[in-house]
C-alpha cells in the first residue's frame, strides 16, 4: 500500500482479496492503511474475503464480490484443545508456577475455571464490538445494522450485497467500469512482496501448527485470538 501510494504512476489501488482472515491487530492495521490512502481504493473479493479480510474490504472506497464469494464471518474466537483430563489419566502433573493469578489463563494443560472463562469472554466481547463498530464506520451503517450479521456466520456475496457490505457484484469488468466514473482508465499490474521459501515455511507452520521449539501454552498465548 505504501509503495502504491508513493508511485505517481498509480492512479488507484485494487486489493485482490482471497483470504479467510487473520489476527485483529494485523487486520486493523491494514484497514487503517487502506483508509489513509491518498488514492481511490477498491476491494475485489474473490473466493474468500471473510473475518479480518472482510474488515479490510469494507475499509475501501468501493467493494466488489462474486455472487458466490464467502464473506462476512464477523466474530472473534479463542477456542483451543484442553489436555488436563488427558494428563490426569496418564498420571502427569501440571506443576503450576506463576507470578500473577491469571498468568496461565488459557493454558491447555489445566482446566479453565468459570471465572477465568468469564474474564476471557469479556475480552472477546470487547474485540467483537470493536470489529462491529469498525465495519459500521467503514460502511456508514449503525452498530445495530451490522450487529444483525455479527454472529460469526459466513455470507455469500449476494447476501453481503443485500446487507449493504458489498457495493457491487462482479469482478474486474465492474471494477474497470467503476474506475471510468473516476476518469481512470484501468491498466492493471500487480505489486507483490517477494517471499522466500523460508518465510513461506515459517508462515505455514505458524498458521497450521505449533511453532517449533515453543510449548503449547506459549503458542496459545501468542496466537489465541483470530478475527
PDB file of C-alpha atoms in Angstrom:
ATOM      1  CA  UNK A   1       0.000   0.000   0.000  1.00  0.00           C
ATOM      2  CA  UNK A   2       2.828   2.388   0.827  1.00  0.00           C
ATOM      3  CA  UNK A   3       4.577   1.585  -2.445  1.00  0.00           C
ATOM      4  CA  UNK A   4       1.386   2.158  -4.431  1.00  0.00           C
ATOM      5  CA  UNK A   5       0.649   5.424  -2.630  1.00  0.00           C
ATOM      6  CA  UNK A   6       4.143   6.711  -3.352  1.00  0.00           C
ATOM      7  CA  UNK A   7       4.115   5.704  -7.028  1.00  0.00           C
ATOM      8  CA  UNK A   8       2.930   8.616  -9.193  1.00  0.00           C
ATOM      9  CA  UNK A   9       2.079   6.175 -11.997  1.00  0.00           C
ATOM     10  CA  UNK A  10      -0.557   4.517  -9.805  1.00  0.00           C
ATOM     11  CA  UNK A  11      -3.934   6.224 -10.013  1.00  0.00           C
ATOM     12  CA  UNK A  12      -5.982   3.751  -7.958  1.00  0.00           C
ATOM     13  CA  UNK A  13      -5.395   0.731  -5.732  1.00  0.00           C
ATOM     14  CA  UNK A  14      -7.301  -2.527  -6.162  1.00  0.00           C
ATOM     15  CA  UNK A  15      -6.919  -5.084  -3.379  1.00  0.00           C
ATOM     16  CA  UNK A  16      -7.236  -8.582  -4.859  1.00  0.00           C
ATOM     17  CA  UNK A  17      -8.603 -10.366  -1.780  1.00  0.00           C
ATOM     18  CA  UNK A  18      -8.644 -14.128  -1.335  1.00  0.00           C
ATOM     19  CA  UNK A  19      -8.183 -14.662   2.390  1.00  0.00           C
ATOM     20  CA  UNK A  20     -10.049 -16.236   5.323  1.00  0.00           C
ATOM     21  CA  UNK A  21      -8.835 -13.508   7.671  1.00  0.00           C
ATOM     22  CA  UNK A  22      -6.200 -13.166  10.364  1.00  0.00           C
ATOM     23  CA  UNK A  23      -5.393 -11.575  13.689  1.00  0.00           C
ATOM     24  CA  UNK A  24      -7.176  -8.454  14.994  1.00  0.00           C
ATOM     25  CA  UNK A  25      -4.177  -6.118  15.088  1.00  0.00           C
ATOM     26  CA  UNK A  26      -2.966  -7.012  11.595  1.00  0.00           C
ATOM     27  CA  UNK A  27      -6.487  -6.608  10.199  1.00  0.00           C
ATOM     28  CA  UNK A  28      -6.932  -3.247  11.919  1.00  0.00           C
ATOM     29  CA  UNK A  29      -3.535  -2.004  10.721  1.00  0.00           C
ATOM     30  CA  UNK A  30      -4.207  -2.901   7.090  1.00  0.00           C
ATOM     31  CA  UNK A  31      -7.725  -1.437   7.248  1.00  0.00           C
ATOM     32  CA  UNK A  32      -6.302   1.804   8.642  1.00  0.00           C
ATOM     33  CA  UNK A  33      -3.655   1.928   5.896  1.00  0.00           C
ATOM     34  CA  UNK A  34      -6.386   1.471   3.281  1.00  0.00           C
ATOM     35  CA  UNK A  35      -8.486   4.293   4.738  1.00  0.00           C
ATOM     36  CA  UNK A  36      -5.457   6.601   4.896  1.00  0.00           C
ATOM     37  CA  UNK A  37      -4.591   6.010   1.231  1.00  0.00           C
ATOM     38  CA  UNK A  38      -4.450   9.183  -0.862  1.00  0.00           C
ATOM     39  CA  UNK A  39      -5.814   7.300  -3.887  1.00  0.00           C
ATOM     40  CA  UNK A  40      -9.118   5.554  -4.633  1.00  0.00           C
ATOM     41  CA  UNK A  41      -9.165   2.051  -3.142  1.00  0.00           C
ATOM     42  CA  UNK A  42     -11.276  -0.861  -4.384  1.00  0.00           C
ATOM     43  CA  UNK A  43     -11.676  -4.264  -2.750  1.00  0.00           C
ATOM     44  CA  UNK A  44     -12.129  -7.203  -5.110  1.00  0.00           C
ATOM     45  CA  UNK A  45     -13.249 -10.222  -3.090  1.00  0.00           C
ATOM     46  CA  UNK A  46     -12.585 -13.451  -4.942  1.00  0.00           C
ATOM     47  CA  UNK A  47     -13.400 -16.884  -3.438  1.00  0.00           C
ATOM     48  CA  UNK A  48     -12.868 -15.795   0.136  1.00  0.00           C
ATOM     49  CA  UNK A  49     -12.921 -12.445   1.899  1.00  0.00           C
ATOM     50  CA  UNK A  50     -14.073 -13.251   5.414  1.00  0.00           C
ATOM     51  CA  UNK A  51     -13.273 -12.323   9.008  1.00  0.00           C
ATOM     52  CA  UNK A  52     -10.328  -9.895   9.087  1.00  0.00           C
ATOM     53  CA  UNK A  53     -10.198  -9.837   5.279  1.00  0.00           C
ATOM     54  CA  UNK A  54     -13.836  -8.728   5.276  1.00  0.00           C
ATOM     55  CA  UNK A  55     -12.965  -5.975   7.772  1.00  0.00           C
ATOM     56  CA  UNK A  56     -10.261  -4.758   5.392  1.00  0.00           C
ATOM     57  CA  UNK A  57     -12.567  -4.994   2.368  1.00  0.00           C
ATOM     58  CA  UNK A  58     -15.137  -2.701   3.985  1.00  0.00           C
ATOM     59  CA  UNK A  59     -12.444  -0.058   4.573  1.00  0.00           C
ATOM     60  CA  UNK A  60     -12.132   0.542   0.817  1.00  0.00           C
ATOM     61  CA  UNK A  61     -13.949   3.239  -1.125  1.00  0.00           C
ATOM     62  CA  UNK A  62     -15.664   0.547  -3.181  1.00  0.00           C
ATOM     63  CA  UNK A  63     -16.131  -3.189  -2.679  1.00  0.00           C
ATOM     64  CA  UNK A  64     -16.963  -5.867  -5.243  1.00  0.00           C
ATOM     65  CA  UNK A  65     -17.537  -9.590  -4.799  1.00  0.00           C
ATOM     66  CA  UNK A  66     -18.701 -12.551  -6.794  1.00  0.00           C
ATOM     67  CA  UNK A  67     -22.195 -13.856  -6.102  1.00  0.00           C
ATOM     68  CA  UNK A  68     -20.619 -16.996  -4.608  1.00  0.00           C
ATOM     69  CA  UNK A  69     -17.788 -15.319  -2.678  1.00  0.00           C
ATOM     70  CA  UNK A  70     -17.532 -16.248   1.001  1.00  0.00           C
ATOM     71  CA  UNK A  71     -17.617 -13.061   3.057  1.00  0.00           C
ATOM     72  CA  UNK A  72     -18.735 -11.794   6.449  1.00  0.00           C
ATOM     73  CA  UNK A  73     -17.986 -14.008   9.458  1.00  0.00           C
ATOM     74  CA  UNK A  74     -17.944 -11.033  11.828  1.00  0.00           C
ATOM     75  CA  UNK A  75     -16.780 -12.614  15.036  1.00  0.00           C
ATOM     76  CA  UNK A  76     -13.832 -13.481  17.269  1.00  0.00           C
ATOM     77  CA  UNK A  77     -12.744 -16.855  18.582  1.00  0.00           C
ATOM     78  CA  UNK A  78     -10.252 -18.190  21.081  1.00  0.00           C
ATOM     79  CA  UNK A  79     -11.013 -21.901  21.071  1.00  0.00           C
ATOM     80  CA  UNK A  80      -8.358 -24.452  21.952  1.00  0.00           C
ATOM     81  CA  UNK A  81      -7.857 -28.063  22.975  1.00  0.00           C
ATOM     82  CA  UNK A  82      -7.669 -28.778  26.693  1.00  0.00           C
ATOM     83  CA  UNK A  83      -5.477 -31.656  27.883  1.00  0.00           C
ATOM     84  CA  UNK A  84      -5.996 -31.501  31.656  1.00  0.00           C
ATOM     85  CA  UNK A  85      -8.032 -34.744  31.831  1.00  0.00           C
ATOM     86  CA  UNK A  86      -5.584 -36.454  29.500  1.00  0.00           C
ATOM     87  CA  UNK A  87      -2.712 -35.556  31.813  1.00  0.00           C
ATOM     88  CA  UNK A  88      -4.606 -36.826  34.857  1.00  0.00           C
ATOM     89  CA  UNK A  89      -5.450 -40.118  33.168  1.00  0.00           C
ATOM     90  CA  UNK A  90      -1.778 -40.644  32.330  1.00  0.00           C
ATOM     91  CA  UNK A  91      -0.559 -39.654  35.790  1.00  0.00           C
ATOM     92  CA  UNK A  92       1.087 -36.465  34.542  1.00  0.00           C
ATOM     93  CA  UNK A  93       1.079 -33.472  36.877  1.00  0.00           C
ATOM     94  CA  UNK A  94       0.902 -29.838  35.822  1.00  0.00           C
ATOM     95  CA  UNK A  95       3.259 -28.045  38.181  1.00  0.00           C
ATOM     96  CA  UNK A  96       1.731 -24.569  38.286  1.00  0.00           C
ATOM     97  CA  UNK A  97       4.300 -21.830  38.967  1.00  0.00           C
ATOM     98  CA  UNK A  98       3.060 -18.333  38.156  1.00  0.00           C
ATOM     99  CA  UNK A  99       3.523 -14.839  39.475  1.00  0.00           C
ATOM    100  CA  UNK A 100       0.173 -13.292  38.764  1.00  0.00           C
ATOM    101  CA  UNK A 101      -3.110 -15.051  39.476  1.00  0.00           C
ATOM    102  CA  UNK A 102      -4.226 -15.282  35.861  1.00  0.00           C
ATOM    103  CA  UNK A 103      -0.845 -15.521  34.152  1.00  0.00           C
ATOM    104  CA  UNK A 104      -1.566 -19.000  32.784  1.00  0.00           C
ATOM    105  CA  UNK A 105      -5.184 -18.265  31.889  1.00  0.00           C
ATOM    106  CA  UNK A 106      -5.988 -20.276  28.789  1.00  0.00           C
ATOM    107  CA  UNK A 107      -3.300 -22.874  29.282  1.00  0.00           C
ATOM    108  CA  UNK A 108      -4.469 -26.146  27.691  1.00  0.00           C
ATOM    109  CA  UNK A 109      -2.647 -28.034  30.450  1.00  0.00           C
ATOM    110  CA  UNK A 110      -5.164 -27.110  33.134  1.00  0.00           C
ATOM    111  CA  UNK A 111      -8.932 -26.875  33.392  1.00  0.00           C
ATOM    112  CA  UNK A 112     -10.318 -23.392  32.875  1.00  0.00           C
ATOM    113  CA  UNK A 113     -12.371 -22.247  35.842  1.00  0.00           C
ATOM    114  CA  UNK A 114     -15.688 -20.475  35.437  1.00  0.00           C
ATOM    115  CA  UNK A 115     -14.361 -17.031  36.396  1.00  0.00           C
ATOM    116  CA  UNK A 116     -11.364 -17.410  34.080  1.00  0.00           C
ATOM    117  CA  UNK A 117     -13.758 -18.188  31.240  1.00  0.00           C
ATOM    118  CA  UNK A 118     -15.747 -15.101  32.207  1.00  0.00           C
ATOM    119  CA  UNK A 119     -12.617 -12.908  32.081  1.00  0.00           C
ATOM    120  CA  UNK A 120     -11.644 -14.245  28.672  1.00  0.00           C
ATOM    121  CA  UNK A 121     -15.181 -13.810  27.341  1.00  0.00           C
ATOM    122  CA  UNK A 122     -15.090 -10.129  28.341  1.00  0.00           C
ATOM    123  CA  UNK A 123     -12.031  -9.633  26.129  1.00  0.00           C
ATOM    124  CA  UNK A 124     -13.713 -11.450  23.247  1.00  0.00           C
ATOM    125  CA  UNK A 125     -16.858  -9.352  23.608  1.00  0.00           C
ATOM    126  CA  UNK A 126     -14.873  -6.101  23.533  1.00  0.00           C
ATOM    127  CA  UNK A 127     -12.955  -7.183  20.439  1.00  0.00           C
ATOM    128  CA  UNK A 128     -16.193  -8.266  18.791  1.00  0.00           C
ATOM    129  CA  UNK A 129     -17.799  -4.887  19.474  1.00  0.00           C
ATOM    130  CA  UNK A 130     -14.738  -3.122  18.051  1.00  0.00           C
ATOM    131  CA  UNK A 131     -14.961  -5.281  14.913  1.00  0.00           C
ATOM    132  CA  UNK A 132     -18.657  -4.464  14.501  1.00  0.00           C
ATOM    133  CA  UNK A 133     -18.149  -0.735  15.041  1.00  0.00           C
ATOM    134  CA  UNK A 134     -15.248  -0.629  12.578  1.00  0.00           C
ATOM    135  CA  UNK A 135     -17.336  -2.235   9.842  1.00  0.00           C
ATOM    136  CA  UNK A 136     -20.225   0.089  10.690  1.00  0.00           C
ATOM    137  CA  UNK A 137     -17.965   3.156  10.402  1.00  0.00           C
ATOM    138  CA  UNK A 138     -16.483   1.896   7.144  1.00  0.00           C
ATOM    139  CA  UNK A 139     -19.896   1.357   5.519  1.00  0.00           C
ATOM    140  CA  UNK A 140     -21.693   4.336   7.097  1.00  0.00           C
ATOM    141  CA  UNK A 141     -24.032   1.994   8.941  1.00  0.00           C
ATOM    142  CA  UNK A 142     -25.182   1.898  12.535  1.00  0.00           C
ATOM    143  CA  UNK A 143     -23.770  -0.536  15.070  1.00  0.00           C
ATOM    144  CA  UNK A 144     -27.127  -2.332  15.271  1.00  0.00           C
ATOM    145  CA  UNK A 145     -27.378  -2.679  11.479  1.00  0.00           C
ATOM    146  CA  UNK A 146     -24.064  -4.526  11.397  1.00  0.00           C
ATOM    147  CA  UNK A 147     -24.695  -6.461  14.612  1.00  0.00           C
ATOM    148  CA  UNK A 148     -27.575  -8.313  12.926  1.00  0.00           C
ATOM    149  CA  UNK A 149     -24.954 -10.109  10.807  1.00  0.00           C
ATOM    150  CA  UNK A 150     -22.286 -10.358  13.523  1.00  0.00           C
ATOM    151  CA  UNK A 151     -22.990 -13.861  14.769  1.00  0.00           C
ATOM    152  CA  UNK A 152     -19.910 -15.245  13.026  1.00  0.00           C
ATOM    153  CA  UNK A 153     -21.733 -16.814  10.093  1.00  0.00           C
ATOM    154  CA  UNK A 154     -20.372 -16.614   6.570  1.00  0.00           C
ATOM    155  CA  UNK A 155     -22.272 -14.598   3.976  1.00  0.00           C
ATOM    156  CA  UNK A 156     -22.389 -15.296   0.280  1.00  0.00           C
ATOM    157  CA  UNK A 157     -21.520 -12.377  -1.959  1.00  0.00           C
ATOM    158  CA  UNK A 158     -25.200 -11.944  -2.791  1.00  0.00           C
ATOM    159  CA  UNK A 159     -26.102 -11.828   0.906  1.00  0.00           C
ATOM    160  CA  UNK A 160     -23.329  -9.334   1.644  1.00  0.00           C
ATOM    161  CA  UNK A 161     -24.598  -7.182  -1.222  1.00  0.00           C
ATOM    162  CA  UNK A 162     -28.165  -7.261   0.078  1.00  0.00           C
ATOM    163  CA  UNK A 163     -26.910  -6.342   3.558  1.00  0.00           C
ATOM    164  CA  UNK A 164     -25.018  -3.327   2.205  1.00  0.00           C
ATOM    165  CA  UNK A 165     -21.489  -4.596   2.841  1.00  0.00           C
ATOM    166  CA  UNK A 166     -20.672  -5.021  -0.869  1.00  0.00           C
ATOM    167  CA  UNK A 167     -21.267  -2.190  -3.334  1.00  0.00           C
ATOM    168  CA  UNK A 168     -21.443  -4.283  -6.495  1.00  0.00           C
ATOM    169  CA  UNK A 169     -21.494  -7.920  -7.554  1.00  0.00           C
ATOM    170  CA  UNK A 170     -18.943  -8.703 -10.228  1.00  0.00           C
ATOM    171  CA  UNK A 171     -15.225  -8.811 -10.907  1.00  0.00           C
ATOM    172  CA  UNK A 172     -12.581  -6.962 -12.926  1.00  0.00           C
ATOM    173  CA  UNK A 173     -15.054  -5.730 -15.559  1.00  0.00           C
ATOM    174  CA  UNK A 174     -17.182  -4.000 -12.931  1.00  0.00           C
ATOM    175  CA  UNK A 175     -14.090  -2.525 -11.286  1.00  0.00           C
ATOM    176  CA  UNK A 176     -12.904  -1.169 -14.636  1.00  0.00           C
ATOM    177  CA  UNK A 177     -16.298   0.458 -15.206  1.00  0.00           C
ATOM    178  CA  UNK A 178     -16.255   1.947 -11.715  1.00  0.00           C
ATOM    179  CA  UNK A 179     -12.818   3.441 -12.304  1.00  0.00           C
ATOM    180  CA  UNK A 180     -14.062   5.035 -15.532  1.00  0.00           C
ATOM    181  CA  UNK A 181     -16.527   7.020 -13.397  1.00  0.00           C
ATOM    182  CA  UNK A 182     -13.432   8.410 -11.657  1.00  0.00           C
ATOM    183  CA  UNK A 183     -11.857   9.282 -15.037  1.00  0.00           C
ATOM    184  CA  UNK A 184      -9.339   6.467 -14.611  1.00  0.00           C
ATOM    185  CA  UNK A 185      -8.676   4.060 -17.472  1.00  0.00           C
ATOM    186  CA  UNK A 186      -7.565   0.825 -15.841  1.00  0.00           C
ATOM    187  CA  UNK A 187      -4.308  -0.819 -16.868  1.00  0.00           C
ATOM    188  CA  UNK A 188      -3.667  -3.384 -14.141  1.00  0.00           C
ATOM    189  CA  UNK A 189      -0.357  -4.529 -12.762  1.00  0.00           C
ATOM    190  CA  UNK A 190       0.478  -6.299  -9.513  1.00  0.00           C
ATOM    191  CA  UNK A 191       2.653  -5.204  -6.644  1.00  0.00           C
ATOM    192  CA  UNK A 192       3.721  -8.275  -4.700  1.00  0.00           C
ATOM    193  CA  UNK A 193       6.053  -8.759  -1.781  1.00  0.00           C
ATOM    194  CA  UNK A 194       8.884 -11.150  -2.573  1.00  0.00           C
ATOM    195  CA  UNK A 195       8.538 -14.252  -0.434  1.00  0.00           C
ATOM    196  CA  UNK A 196      11.416 -16.614   0.241  1.00  0.00           C
ATOM    197  CA  UNK A 197      10.895 -20.319   0.809  1.00  0.00           C
ATOM    198  CA  UNK A 198      11.956 -19.894   4.430  1.00  0.00           C
ATOM    199  CA  UNK A 199       9.324 -17.203   5.016  1.00  0.00           C
ATOM    200  CA  UNK A 200       6.653 -19.333   3.351  1.00  0.00           C
ATOM    201  CA  UNK A 201       7.568 -22.300   5.556  1.00  0.00           C
ATOM    202  CA  UNK A 202       7.534 -20.159   8.692  1.00  0.00           C
ATOM    203  CA  UNK A 203       4.134 -18.751   7.779  1.00  0.00           C
ATOM    204  CA  UNK A 204       2.753 -22.230   7.133  1.00  0.00           C
ATOM    205  CA  UNK A 205       3.993 -23.575  10.452  1.00  0.00           C
ATOM    206  CA  UNK A 206       2.656 -20.596  12.408  1.00  0.00           C
ATOM    207  CA  UNK A 207      -0.795 -20.871  10.832  1.00  0.00           C
ATOM    208  CA  UNK A 208      -1.246 -24.631  10.719  1.00  0.00           C
ATOM    209  CA  UNK A 209       0.717 -25.967  13.643  1.00  0.00           C
ATOM    210  CA  UNK A 210       2.583 -25.101  16.757  1.00  0.00           C
ATOM    211  CA  UNK A 211       5.831 -23.202  16.474  1.00  0.00           C
ATOM    212  CA  UNK A 212       8.932 -25.343  16.587  1.00  0.00           C
ATOM    213  CA  UNK A 213      10.743 -25.029  19.902  1.00  0.00           C
ATOM    214  CA  UNK A 214       7.823 -23.458  21.738  1.00  0.00           C
ATOM    215  CA  UNK A 215       5.455 -25.042  24.193  1.00  0.00           C
ATOM    216  CA  UNK A 216       1.764 -25.464  23.596  1.00  0.00           C
ATOM    217  CA  UNK A 217       0.761 -22.893  26.205  1.00  0.00           C
ATOM    218  CA  UNK A 218       3.210 -20.314  24.852  1.00  0.00           C
ATOM    219  CA  UNK A 219       1.822 -20.742  21.342  1.00  0.00           C
ATOM    220  CA  UNK A 220      -1.722 -20.315  22.635  1.00  0.00           C
ATOM    221  CA  UNK A 221      -0.824 -17.094  24.410  1.00  0.00           C
ATOM    222  CA  UNK A 222       0.820 -15.666  21.298  1.00  0.00           C
ATOM    223  CA  UNK A 223      -1.840 -16.617  18.733  1.00  0.00           C
ATOM    224  CA  UNK A 224      -5.045 -17.171  20.636  1.00  0.00           C
ATOM    225  CA  UNK A 225      -7.295 -14.548  19.080  1.00  0.00           C
ATOM    226  CA  UNK A 226      -8.415 -14.566  15.487  1.00  0.00           C
ATOM    227  CA  UNK A 227     -11.000 -12.492  13.683  1.00  0.00           C
TER     228      UNK A 227
END
